[in-house]
Amino acid sequence: MTTAIDPPVPDAELFDRLRGLIQACGTEANKHDQAIAVIAACIDEGLNTRPRIVGAMRHLGFSAAHAAMMLNEATGCDPSRYRWQRDSTGRYSLLN
């Protein structure tokens, strides 16, 4: 759901940015590292629910199972161990 404060970003624009991020990761980054970077970018862009994140990842060529696994593994409240957290409504936010 979008609000007046957060206007929707056209999908093509968003996916162009996410593809650019994958390319910027280069060949040194493995699929796990790429997935973490893309999931973080999705959350930052407002794709902050599991279905939207996994759907975006599938659209970018990641398997749904891999995307879900990486999402789960990096979810928690301790910023020294995790990358993002999930609230009681199922929305993810980045840990800073």
The first five atom37 places (N, CA, C, CB, O) and aatype in JSON, in Angstrom:
{
  "aatype": [12, 16, 16, 0, 9, 3, 14, 14, 19, 14, 3, 0, 6, 10, 13, 3, 1, 10, 1, 7, 10, 9, 5, 0, 4, 7, 16, 6, 0, 2, 11, 8, 3, 5, 0, 9, 0, 19, 9, 0, 0, 4, 9, 3, 6, 7, 10, 2, 16, 1, 14, 1, 9, 19, 7, 0, 12, 1, 8, 10, 7, 13, 15, 0, 0, 8, 0, 0, 12, 12, 10, 2, 6, 0, 16, 7, 4, 3, 14, 15, 1, 18, 1, 17, 5, 1, 3, 15, 16, 7, 1, 18, 15, 10, 10, 2],
  "atom_mask": [
    [1, 1, 1, 1, 1],
    [1, 1, 1, 1, 1],
    [1, 1, 1, 1, 1],
    [1, 1, 1, 1, 1],
    [1, 1, 1, 1, 1],
    [1, 1, 1, 1, 1],
    [1, 1, 1, 1, 1],
    [1, 1, 1, 1, 1],
    [1, 1, 1, 1, 1],
    [1, 1, 1, 1, 1],
    [1, 1, 1, 1, 1],
    [1, 1, 1, 1, 1],
    [1, 1, 1, 1, 1],
    [1, 1, 1, 1, 1],
    [1, 1, 1, 1, 1],
    [1, 1, 1, 1, 1],
    [1, 1, 1, 1, 1],
    [1, 1, 1, 1, 1],
    [1, 1, 1, 1, 1],
    [1, 1, 1, 0, 1],
    [1, 1, 1, 1, 1],
    [1, 1, 1, 1, 1],
    [1, 1, 1, 1, 1],
    [1, 1, 1, 1, 1],
    [1, 1, 1, 1, 1],
    [1, 1, 1, 0, 1],
    [1, 1, 1, 1, 1],
    [1, 1, 1, 1, 1],
    [1, 1, 1, 1, 1],
    [1, 1, 1, 1, 1],
    [1, 1, 1, 1, 1],
    [1, 1, 1, 1, 1],
    [1, 1, 1, 1, 1],
    [1, 1, 1, 1, 1],
    [1, 1, 1, 1, 1],
    [1, 1, 1, 1, 1],
    [1, 1, 1, 1, 1],
    [1, 1, 1, 1, 1],
    [1, 1, 1, 1, 1],
    [1, 1, 1, 1, 1],
    [1, 1, 1, 1, 1],
    [1, 1, 1, 1, 1],
    [1, 1, 1, 1, 1],
    [1, 1, 1, 1, 1],
    [1, 1, 1, 1, 1],
    [1, 1, 1, 0, 1],
    [1, 1, 1, 1, 1],
    [1, 1, 1, 1, 1],
    [1, 1, 1, 1, 1],
    [1, 1, 1, 1, 1],
    [1, 1, 1, 1, 1],
    [1, 1, 1, 1, 1],
    [1, 1, 1, 1, 1],
    [1, 1, 1, 1, 1],
    [1, 1, 1, 0, 1],
    [1, 1, 1, 1, 1],
    [1, 1, 1, 1, 1],
    [1, 1, 1, 1, 1],
    [1, 1, 1, 1, 1],
    [1, 1, 1, 1, 1],
    [1, 1, 1, 0, 1],
    [1, 1, 1, 1, 1],
    [1, 1, 1, 1, 1],
    [1, 1, 1, 1, 1],
    [1, 1, 1, 1, 1],
    [1, 1, 1, 1, 1],
    [1, 1, 1, 1, 1],
    [1, 1, 1, 1, 1],
    [1, 1, 1, 1, 1],
    [1, 1, 1, 1, 1],
    [1, 1, 1, 1, 1],
    [1, 1, 1, 1, 1],
    [1, 1, 1, 1, 1],
    [1, 1, 1, 1, 1],
    [1, 1, 1, 1, 1],
    [1, 1, 1, 0, 1],
    [1, 1, 1, 1, 1],
    [1, 1, 1, 1, 1],
    [1, 1, 1, 1, 1],
    [1, 1, 1, 1, 1],
    [1, 1, 1, 1, 1],
    [1, 1, 1, 1, 1],
    [1, 1, 1, 1, 1],
    [1, 1, 1, 1, 1],
    [1, 1, 1, 1, 1],
    [1, 1, 1, 1, 1],
    [1, 1, 1, 1, 1],
    [1, 1, 1, 1, 1],
    [1, 1, 1, 1, 1],
    [1, 1, 1, 0, 1],
    [1, 1, 1, 1, 1],
    [1, 1, 1, 1, 1],
    [1, 1, 1, 1, 1],
    [1, 1, 1, 1, 1],
    [1, 1, 1, 1, 1],
    [1, 1, 1, 1, 1]
  ],
  "atom_positions": [
    [[0.84, -1.16, 0.0], [0.0, 0.0, 0.0], [0.89, 1.23, 0.0], [-0.96, 0.0, 1.21], [1.88, 1.27, 0.74]],
    [[0.58, 2.22, -0.81], [1.33, 3.47, -0.82], [0.49, 4.56, -0.19], [1.74, 3.85, -2.25], [-0.74, 4.47, -0.12]],
    [[1.17, 5.58, 0.25], [0.49, 6.72, 0.86], [0.85, 7.97, 0.07], [0.86, 6.88, 2.36], [1.67, 7.92, -0.84]],
    [[0.23, 9.08, 0.42], [0.55, 10.34, -0.23], [2.0, 10.73, 0.03], [-0.39, 11.45, 0.25], [2.6, 11.45, -0.77]],
    [[2.55, 10.27, 1.13], [3.93, 10.59, 1.47], [4.91, 9.8, 0.6], [4.2, 10.31, 2.96], [5.97, 10.3, 0.24]],
    [[4.55, 8.56, 0.28], [5.42, 7.68, -0.49], [4.78, 7.37, -1.84], [5.7, 6.36, 0.29], [4.07, 6.38, -1.98]],
    [[5.03, 8.23, -2.85], [4.43, 7.95, -4.15], [5.02, 6.69, -4.75], [4.64, 9.13, -5.1], [6.19, 6.38, -4.51]],
    [[4.24, 5.95, -5.52], [4.74, 4.7, -6.11], [5.87, 4.97, -7.1], [3.61, 3.94, -6.8], [5.86, 5.97, -7.83]],
    [[6.82, 4.08, -7.13], [7.91, 4.15, -8.09], [7.53, 3.24, -9.25], [9.3, 3.73, -7.44], [7.16, 2.09, -9.05]],
    [[7.62, 3.77, -10.46], [7.29, 2.89, -11.6], [8.16, 1.63, -11.56], [7.49, 3.64, -12.94], [9.37, 1.7, -11.33]],
    [[7.52, 0.48, -11.8], [8.22, -0.81, -11.7], [9.46, -0.88, -12.58], [7.28, -1.92, -12.08], [10.5, -1.36, -12.14]],
    [[9.37, -0.41, -13.81], [10.5, -0.51, -14.73], [11.72, 0.22, -14.16], [10.14, 0.05, -16.11], [12.84, -0.27, -14.23]],
    [[11.48, 1.39, -13.62], [12.56, 2.19, -13.01], [13.19, 1.45, -11.84], [12.02, 3.57, -12.55], [14.41, 1.37, -11.72]],
    [[12.35, 0.93, -10.99], [12.81, 0.2, -9.81], [13.64, -1.01, -10.22], [11.63, -0.24, -8.95], [14.73, -1.23, -9.69]],
    [[13.14, -1.8, -11.15], [13.85, -3.0, -11.56], [15.13, -2.68, -12.32], [12.95, -3.87, -12.4], [16.08, -3.46, -12.27]],
    [[15.16, -1.57, -13.03], [16.41, -1.13, -13.66], [17.46, -0.85, -12.59], [16.18, 0.12, -14.53], [18.63, -1.22, -12.74]],
    [[17.06, -0.18, -11.51], [18.0, 0.1, -10.41], [18.47, -1.19, -9.75], [17.34, 1.03, -9.37], [19.65, -1.34, -9.45]],
    [[17.55, -2.11, -9.52], [17.92, -3.37, -8.88], [18.85, -4.2, -9.78], [16.67, -4.18, -8.54], [19.79, -4.82, -9.28]],
    [[18.59, -4.21, -11.08], [19.5, -4.92, -12.01], [20.88, -4.26, -12.01], [18.91, -4.93, -13.44], [21.91, -4.94, -12.08]],
    [[20.9, -2.94, -11.94], [22.17, -2.22, -11.86], [22.93, -2.58, -10.6], [0.0, 0.0, 0.0], [24.16, -2.7, -10.63]],
    [[22.22, -2.76, -9.51], [22.86, -3.17, -8.26], [23.48, -4.55, -8.4], [21.84, -3.16, -7.11], [24.6, -4.78, -7.94]],
    [[22.78, -5.46, -9.02], [23.31, -6.81, -9.24], [24.59, -6.73, -10.07], [22.26, -7.73, -9.93], [25.58, -7.39, -9.76]],
    [[24.56, -5.93, -11.13], [25.75, -5.77, -11.97], [26.89, -5.13, -11.18], [25.42, -4.91, -13.21], [28.05, -5.5, -11.35]],
    [[26.56, -4.16, -10.32], [27.59, -3.49, -9.53], [28.25, -4.44, -8.53], [26.98, -2.3, -8.8], [29.4, -4.23, -8.14]],
    [[27.53, -5.47, -8.13], [28.13, -6.46, -7.22], [29.29, -7.17, -7.89], [27.07, -7.48, -6.77], [30.2, -7.66, -7.22]],
    [[29.27, -7.23, -9.21], [30.37, -7.83, -9.95], [30.43, -9.34, -9.81], [0.0, 0.0, 0.0], [29.59, -9.95, -9.16]],
    [[31.44, -9.91, -10.43], [31.59, -11.35, -10.44], [32.19, -11.88, -9.14], [32.45, -11.77, -11.6], [32.13, -13.08, -8.88]],
    [[32.76, -10.99, -8.32], [33.33, -11.43, -7.05], [32.25, -11.81, -6.04], [34.21, -10.34, -6.47], [32.48, -12.64, -5.17]],
    [[31.08, -11.2, -6.15], [30.0, -11.47, -5.2], [29.28, -12.76, -5.59], [28.99, -10.28, -5.16], [28.95, -12.97, -6.76]],
    [[29.06, -13.62, -4.6], [28.31, -14.84, -4.87], [26.81, -14.54, -4.81], [28.68, -15.95, -3.87], [26.42, -13.42, -4.49]],
    [[25.99, -15.54, -5.11], [24.53, -15.33, -5.14], [23.98, -14.93, -3.77], [23.84, -16.61, -5.61], [23.02, -14.17, -3.7]],
    [[24.57, -15.43, -2.7], [24.11, -15.04, -1.35], [24.34, -13.55, -1.12], [24.83, -15.87, -0.26], [23.45, -12.84, -0.66]],
    [[25.53, -13.09, -1.45], [25.85, -11.67, -1.26], [24.97, -10.79, -2.15], [27.33, -11.41, -1.57], [24.5, -9.74, -1.73]],
    [[24.76, -11.23, -3.39], [23.88, -10.48, -4.28], [22.46, -10.42, -3.71], [23.86, -11.12, -5.69], [21.82, -9.37, -3.73]],
    [[21.98, -11.55, -3.22], [20.62, -11.6, -2.66], [20.48, -10.66, -1.48], [20.26, -13.02, -2.25], [19.47, -9.96, -1.36]],
    [[21.47, -10.64, -0.6], [21.42, -9.74, 0.56], [21.36, -8.29, 0.1], [22.64, -9.96, 1.47], [20.56, -7.51, 0.63]],
    [[22.19, -7.92, -0.87], [22.2, -6.55, -1.37], [20.85, -6.18, -2.0], [23.34, -6.36, -2.38], [20.33, -5.09, -1.78]],
    [[20.3, -7.1, -2.79], [19.04, -6.81, -3.48], [17.87, -6.77, -2.49], [18.77, -7.88, -4.56], [17.0, -5.91, -2.61]],
    [[17.85, -7.67, -1.52], [16.77, -7.63, -0.51], [16.83, -6.31, 0.27], [16.88, -8.84, 0.47], [15.8, -5.68, 0.5]],
    [[18.02, -5.9, 0.66], [18.16, -4.62, 1.38], [17.66, -3.47, 0.52], [19.63, -4.39, 1.79], [16.99, -2.57, 1.02]],
    [[18.0, -3.49, -0.76], [17.54, -2.43, -1.66], [16.02, -2.47, -1.82], [18.21, -2.57, -3.04], [15.38, -1.42, -1.86]],
    [[15.45, -3.67, -1.9], [13.98, -3.79, -1.99], [13.32, -3.15, -0.78], [13.56, -5.27, -2.11], [12.38, -2.37, -0.91]],
    [[13.83, -3.49, 0.4], [13.26, -2.93, 1.63], [13.39, -1.41, 1.61], [13.97, -3.51, 2.89], [12.45, -0.69, 1.95]],
    [[14.55, -0.93, 1.22], [14.79, 0.51, 1.15], [13.86, 1.19, 0.15], [16.24, 0.8, 0.78], [13.47, 2.35, 0.34]],
    [[13.5, 0.49, -0.91], [12.62, 1.03, -1.96], [11.13, 0.91, -1.61], [12.89, 0.33, -3.28], [10.27, 1.36, -2.36]],
    [[10.82, 0.29, -0.47], [9.43, 0.17, -0.07], [8.79, -1.18, -0.35], [0.0, 0.0, 0.0], [7.63, -1.39, -0.02]],
    [[9.53, -2.1, -0.95], [9.04, -3.47, -1.1], [9.39, -4.16, 0.21], [9.68, -4.23, -2.37], [10.44, -4.78, 0.33]],
    [[8.52, -4.06, 1.18], [8.89, -4.43, 2.54], [8.04, -5.54, 3.16], [8.82, -3.24, 3.41], [7.98, -5.66, 4.39]],
    [[7.39, -6.33, 2.33], [6.68, -7.51, 2.83], [7.28, -8.74, 2.14], [5.13, -7.4, 2.59], [7.82, -8.64, 1.04]],
    [[7.17, -9.87, 2.78], [7.75, -11.1, 2.24], [7.28, -11.39, 0.81], [7.4, -12.29, 3.14], [8.11, -11.67, -0.06]],
    [[5.97, -11.34, 0.53], [5.53, -11.64, -0.83], [6.11, -10.67, -1.87], [4.01, -11.61, -0.9], [6.48, -11.09, -2.97]],
    [[6.19, -9.4, -1.53], [6.72, -8.42, -2.49], [8.22, -8.6, -2.7], [6.41, -6.99, -2.02], [8.71, -8.48, -3.82]],
    [[8.94, -8.88, -1.62], [10.39, -9.07, -1.74], [10.69, -10.33, -2.54], [11.05, -9.16, -0.33], [11.48, -10.3, -3.48]],
    [[10.06, -11.44, -2.18], [10.31, -12.7, -2.88], [9.87, -12.58, -4.35], [9.56, -13.88, -2.18], [10.54, -13.1, -5.24]],
    [[8.76, -11.92, -4.59], [8.29, -11.72, -5.97], [9.28, -10.89, -6.79], [0.0, 0.0, 0.0], [9.55, -11.21, -7.95]],
    [[9.82, -9.85, -6.19], [10.81, -9.02, -6.89], [12.07, -9.83, -7.18], [11.17, -7.77, -6.05], [12.65, -9.74, -8.26]],
    [[12.48, -10.63, -6.2], [13.68, -11.44, -6.38], [13.48, -12.46, -7.52], [14.04, -12.17, -5.07], [14.38, -12.67, -8.33]],
    [[12.31, -13.07, -7.57], [12.0, -14.02, -8.67], [12.05, -13.3, -10.0], [10.61, -14.68, -8.46], [12.57, -13.83, -10.98]],
    [[11.5, -12.09, -10.04], [11.49, -11.3, -11.27], [12.92, -11.0, -11.74], [10.71, -10.0, -11.05], [13.17, -10.83, -12.93]],
    [[13.85, -10.93, -10.79], [15.24, -10.62, -11.1], [16.09, -11.87, -11.35], [15.85, -9.82, -9.99], [17.3, -11.77, -11.55]],
    [[15.46, -13.05, -11.33], [16.17, -14.26, -11.67], [16.63, -15.11, -10.49], [0.0, 0.0, 0.0], [17.28, -16.14, -10.7]],
    [[16.31, -14.71, -9.27], [16.64, -15.52, -8.1], [15.52, -16.54, -7.9], [16.84, -14.62, -6.82], [14.37, -16.28, -8.27]],
    [[15.83, -17.67, -7.32], [14.76, -18.62, -7.02], [14.0, -18.12, -5.79], [15.34, -20.06, -6.78], [14.57, -17.47, -4.91]],
    [[12.72, -18.44, -5.74], [11.9, -18.02, -4.6], [12.42, -18.65, -3.31], [10.42, -18.41, -4.82], [12.42, -18.01, -2.27]],
    [[12.85, -19.91, -3.39], [13.36, -20.6, -2.19], [14.62, -19.93, -1.67], [13.63, -22.08, -2.49], [14.78, -19.74, -0.46]],
    [[15.52, -19.56, -2.57], [16.76, -18.89, -2.16], [16.45, -17.52, -1.57], [17.73, -18.74, -3.36], [17.01, -17.15, -0.54]],
    [[15.57, -16.78, -2.2], [15.2, -15.45, -1.7], [14.59, -15.56, -0.3], [14.21, -14.76, -2.66], [14.94, -14.79, 0.59]],
    [[13.69, -16.52, -0.11], [13.05, -16.71, 1.2], [14.06, -17.12, 2.25], [11.93, -17.76, 1.1], [14.01, -16.65, 3.39]],
    [[14.98, -18.0, 1.88], [16.01, -18.45, 2.81], [16.89, -17.28, 3.25], [16.87, -19.55, 2.17], [17.16, -17.12, 4.44]],
    [[17.33, -16.46, 2.31], [18.19, -15.32, 2.64], [17.43, -14.29, 3.47], [18.75, -14.67, 1.35], [17.99, -13.68, 4.38]],
    [[16.16, -14.1, 3.15], [15.33, -13.18, 3.92], [15.24, -13.64, 5.37], [13.92, -13.07, 3.31], [15.4, -12.84, 6.29]],
    [[14.99, -14.93, 5.57], [14.89, -15.48, 6.92], [16.21, -15.41, 7.69], [14.41, -16.92, 6.86], [16.24, -15.03, 8.85]],
    [[17.3, -15.79, 7.02], [18.59, -15.86, 7.69], [19.08, -14.51, 8.19], [19.61, -16.45, 6.77], [19.81, -14.45, 9.18]],
    [[18.7, -13.44, 7.52], [19.2, -12.11, 7.9], [18.18, -11.29, 8.68], [19.62, -11.35, 6.67], [18.35, -10.09, 8.83]],
    [[17.12, -11.94, 9.18], [16.08, -11.25, 9.94], [16.3, -11.44, 11.43], [14.68, -11.75, 9.55], [16.43, -12.57, 11.91]],
    [[16.35, -10.34, 12.16], [16.51, -10.36, 13.6], [16.63, -8.95, 14.13], [0.0, 0.0, 0.0], [16.55, -7.98, 13.38]],
    [[16.83, -8.84, 15.42], [16.86, -7.51, 16.05], [18.28, -7.02, 16.38], [16.05, -7.53, 17.3], [18.46, -5.84, 16.68]],
    [[19.26, -7.9, 16.33], [20.63, -7.55, 16.7], [21.39, -7.1, 15.46], [21.34, -8.76, 17.37], [21.71, -7.92, 14.6]],
    [[21.69, -5.78, 15.34], [22.36, -5.29, 14.13], [23.77, -5.85, 13.92], [22.44, -3.8, 14.18], [24.31, -5.75, 12.82]],
    [[24.37, -6.44, 14.94], [25.69, -7.03, 14.74], [25.59, -8.41, 14.07], [26.42, -7.16, 16.09], [26.59, -8.93, 13.59]],
    [[24.38, -8.99, 14.04], [24.19, -10.31, 13.44], [23.24, -10.33, 12.25], [23.7, -11.26, 14.48], [23.33, -11.21, 11.4]],
    [[22.32, -9.37, 12.2], [21.26, -9.39, 11.2], [21.25, -8.11, 10.38], [19.9, -9.58, 11.87], [21.87, -7.11, 10.76]],
    [[20.57, -8.14, 9.26], [20.53, -6.99, 8.34], [19.22, -6.21, 8.41], [20.75, -7.47, 6.92], [19.19, -5.01, 8.17]],
    [[18.13, -6.92, 8.73], [16.81, -6.29, 8.79], [15.98, -6.97, 9.86], [16.09, -6.35, 7.42], [16.33, -8.04, 10.36]],
    [[14.86, -6.32, 10.19], [13.94, -6.89, 11.17], [12.53, -6.88, 10.58], [13.98, -6.11, 12.51], [12.26, -6.15, 9.63]],
    [[11.64, -7.68, 11.16], [10.25, -7.75, 10.72], [9.37, -7.38, 11.9], [9.88, -9.17, 10.17], [9.55, -7.9, 13.0]],
    [[8.42, -6.48, 11.68], [7.53, -6.07, 12.76], [6.32, -6.99, 12.85], [7.07, -4.62, 12.57], [6.2, -7.95, 12.09]],
    [[5.44, -6.7, 13.77], [4.28, -7.56, 14.02], [3.29, -7.6, 12.85], [3.56, -7.1, 15.27], [2.45, -8.49, 12.77]],
    [[3.39, -6.63, 11.94], [2.5, -6.62, 10.77], [3.13, -7.32, 9.57], [2.14, -5.19, 10.39], [2.52, -7.41, 8.51]],
    [[4.37, -7.83, 9.74], [5.05, -8.53, 8.67], [5.85, -7.63, 7.75], [0.0, 0.0, 0.0], [6.28, -8.07, 6.69]],
    [[6.05, -6.38, 8.15], [6.83, -5.45, 7.34], [8.29, -5.46, 7.8], [6.24, -4.02, 7.42], [8.59, -5.46, 8.99]],
    [[9.17, -5.46, 6.82], [10.6, -5.47, 7.1], [11.14, -4.06, 7.09], [11.35, -6.33, 6.08], [10.65, -3.2, 6.35]],
    [[12.15, -3.82, 7.9], [12.89, -2.55, 7.9], [14.36, -2.87, 8.11], [12.36, -1.57, 9.0], [14.71, -3.86, 8.75]],
    [[15.21, -2.01, 7.55], [16.65, -2.22, 7.65], [17.13, -1.87, 9.05], [17.39, -1.39, 6.61], [16.62, -0.94, 9.68]],
    [[18.1, -2.62, 9.53], [18.76, -2.3, 10.79], [19.96, -1.43, 10.46], [19.2, -3.61, 11.58], [20.75, -1.75, 9.58]],
    [[20.07, -0.33, 11.15], [21.19, 0.59, 10.87], [22.2, 0.58, 11.97], [20.71, 2.01, 10.65], [23.2, 1.29, 11.9]]
  ]
}
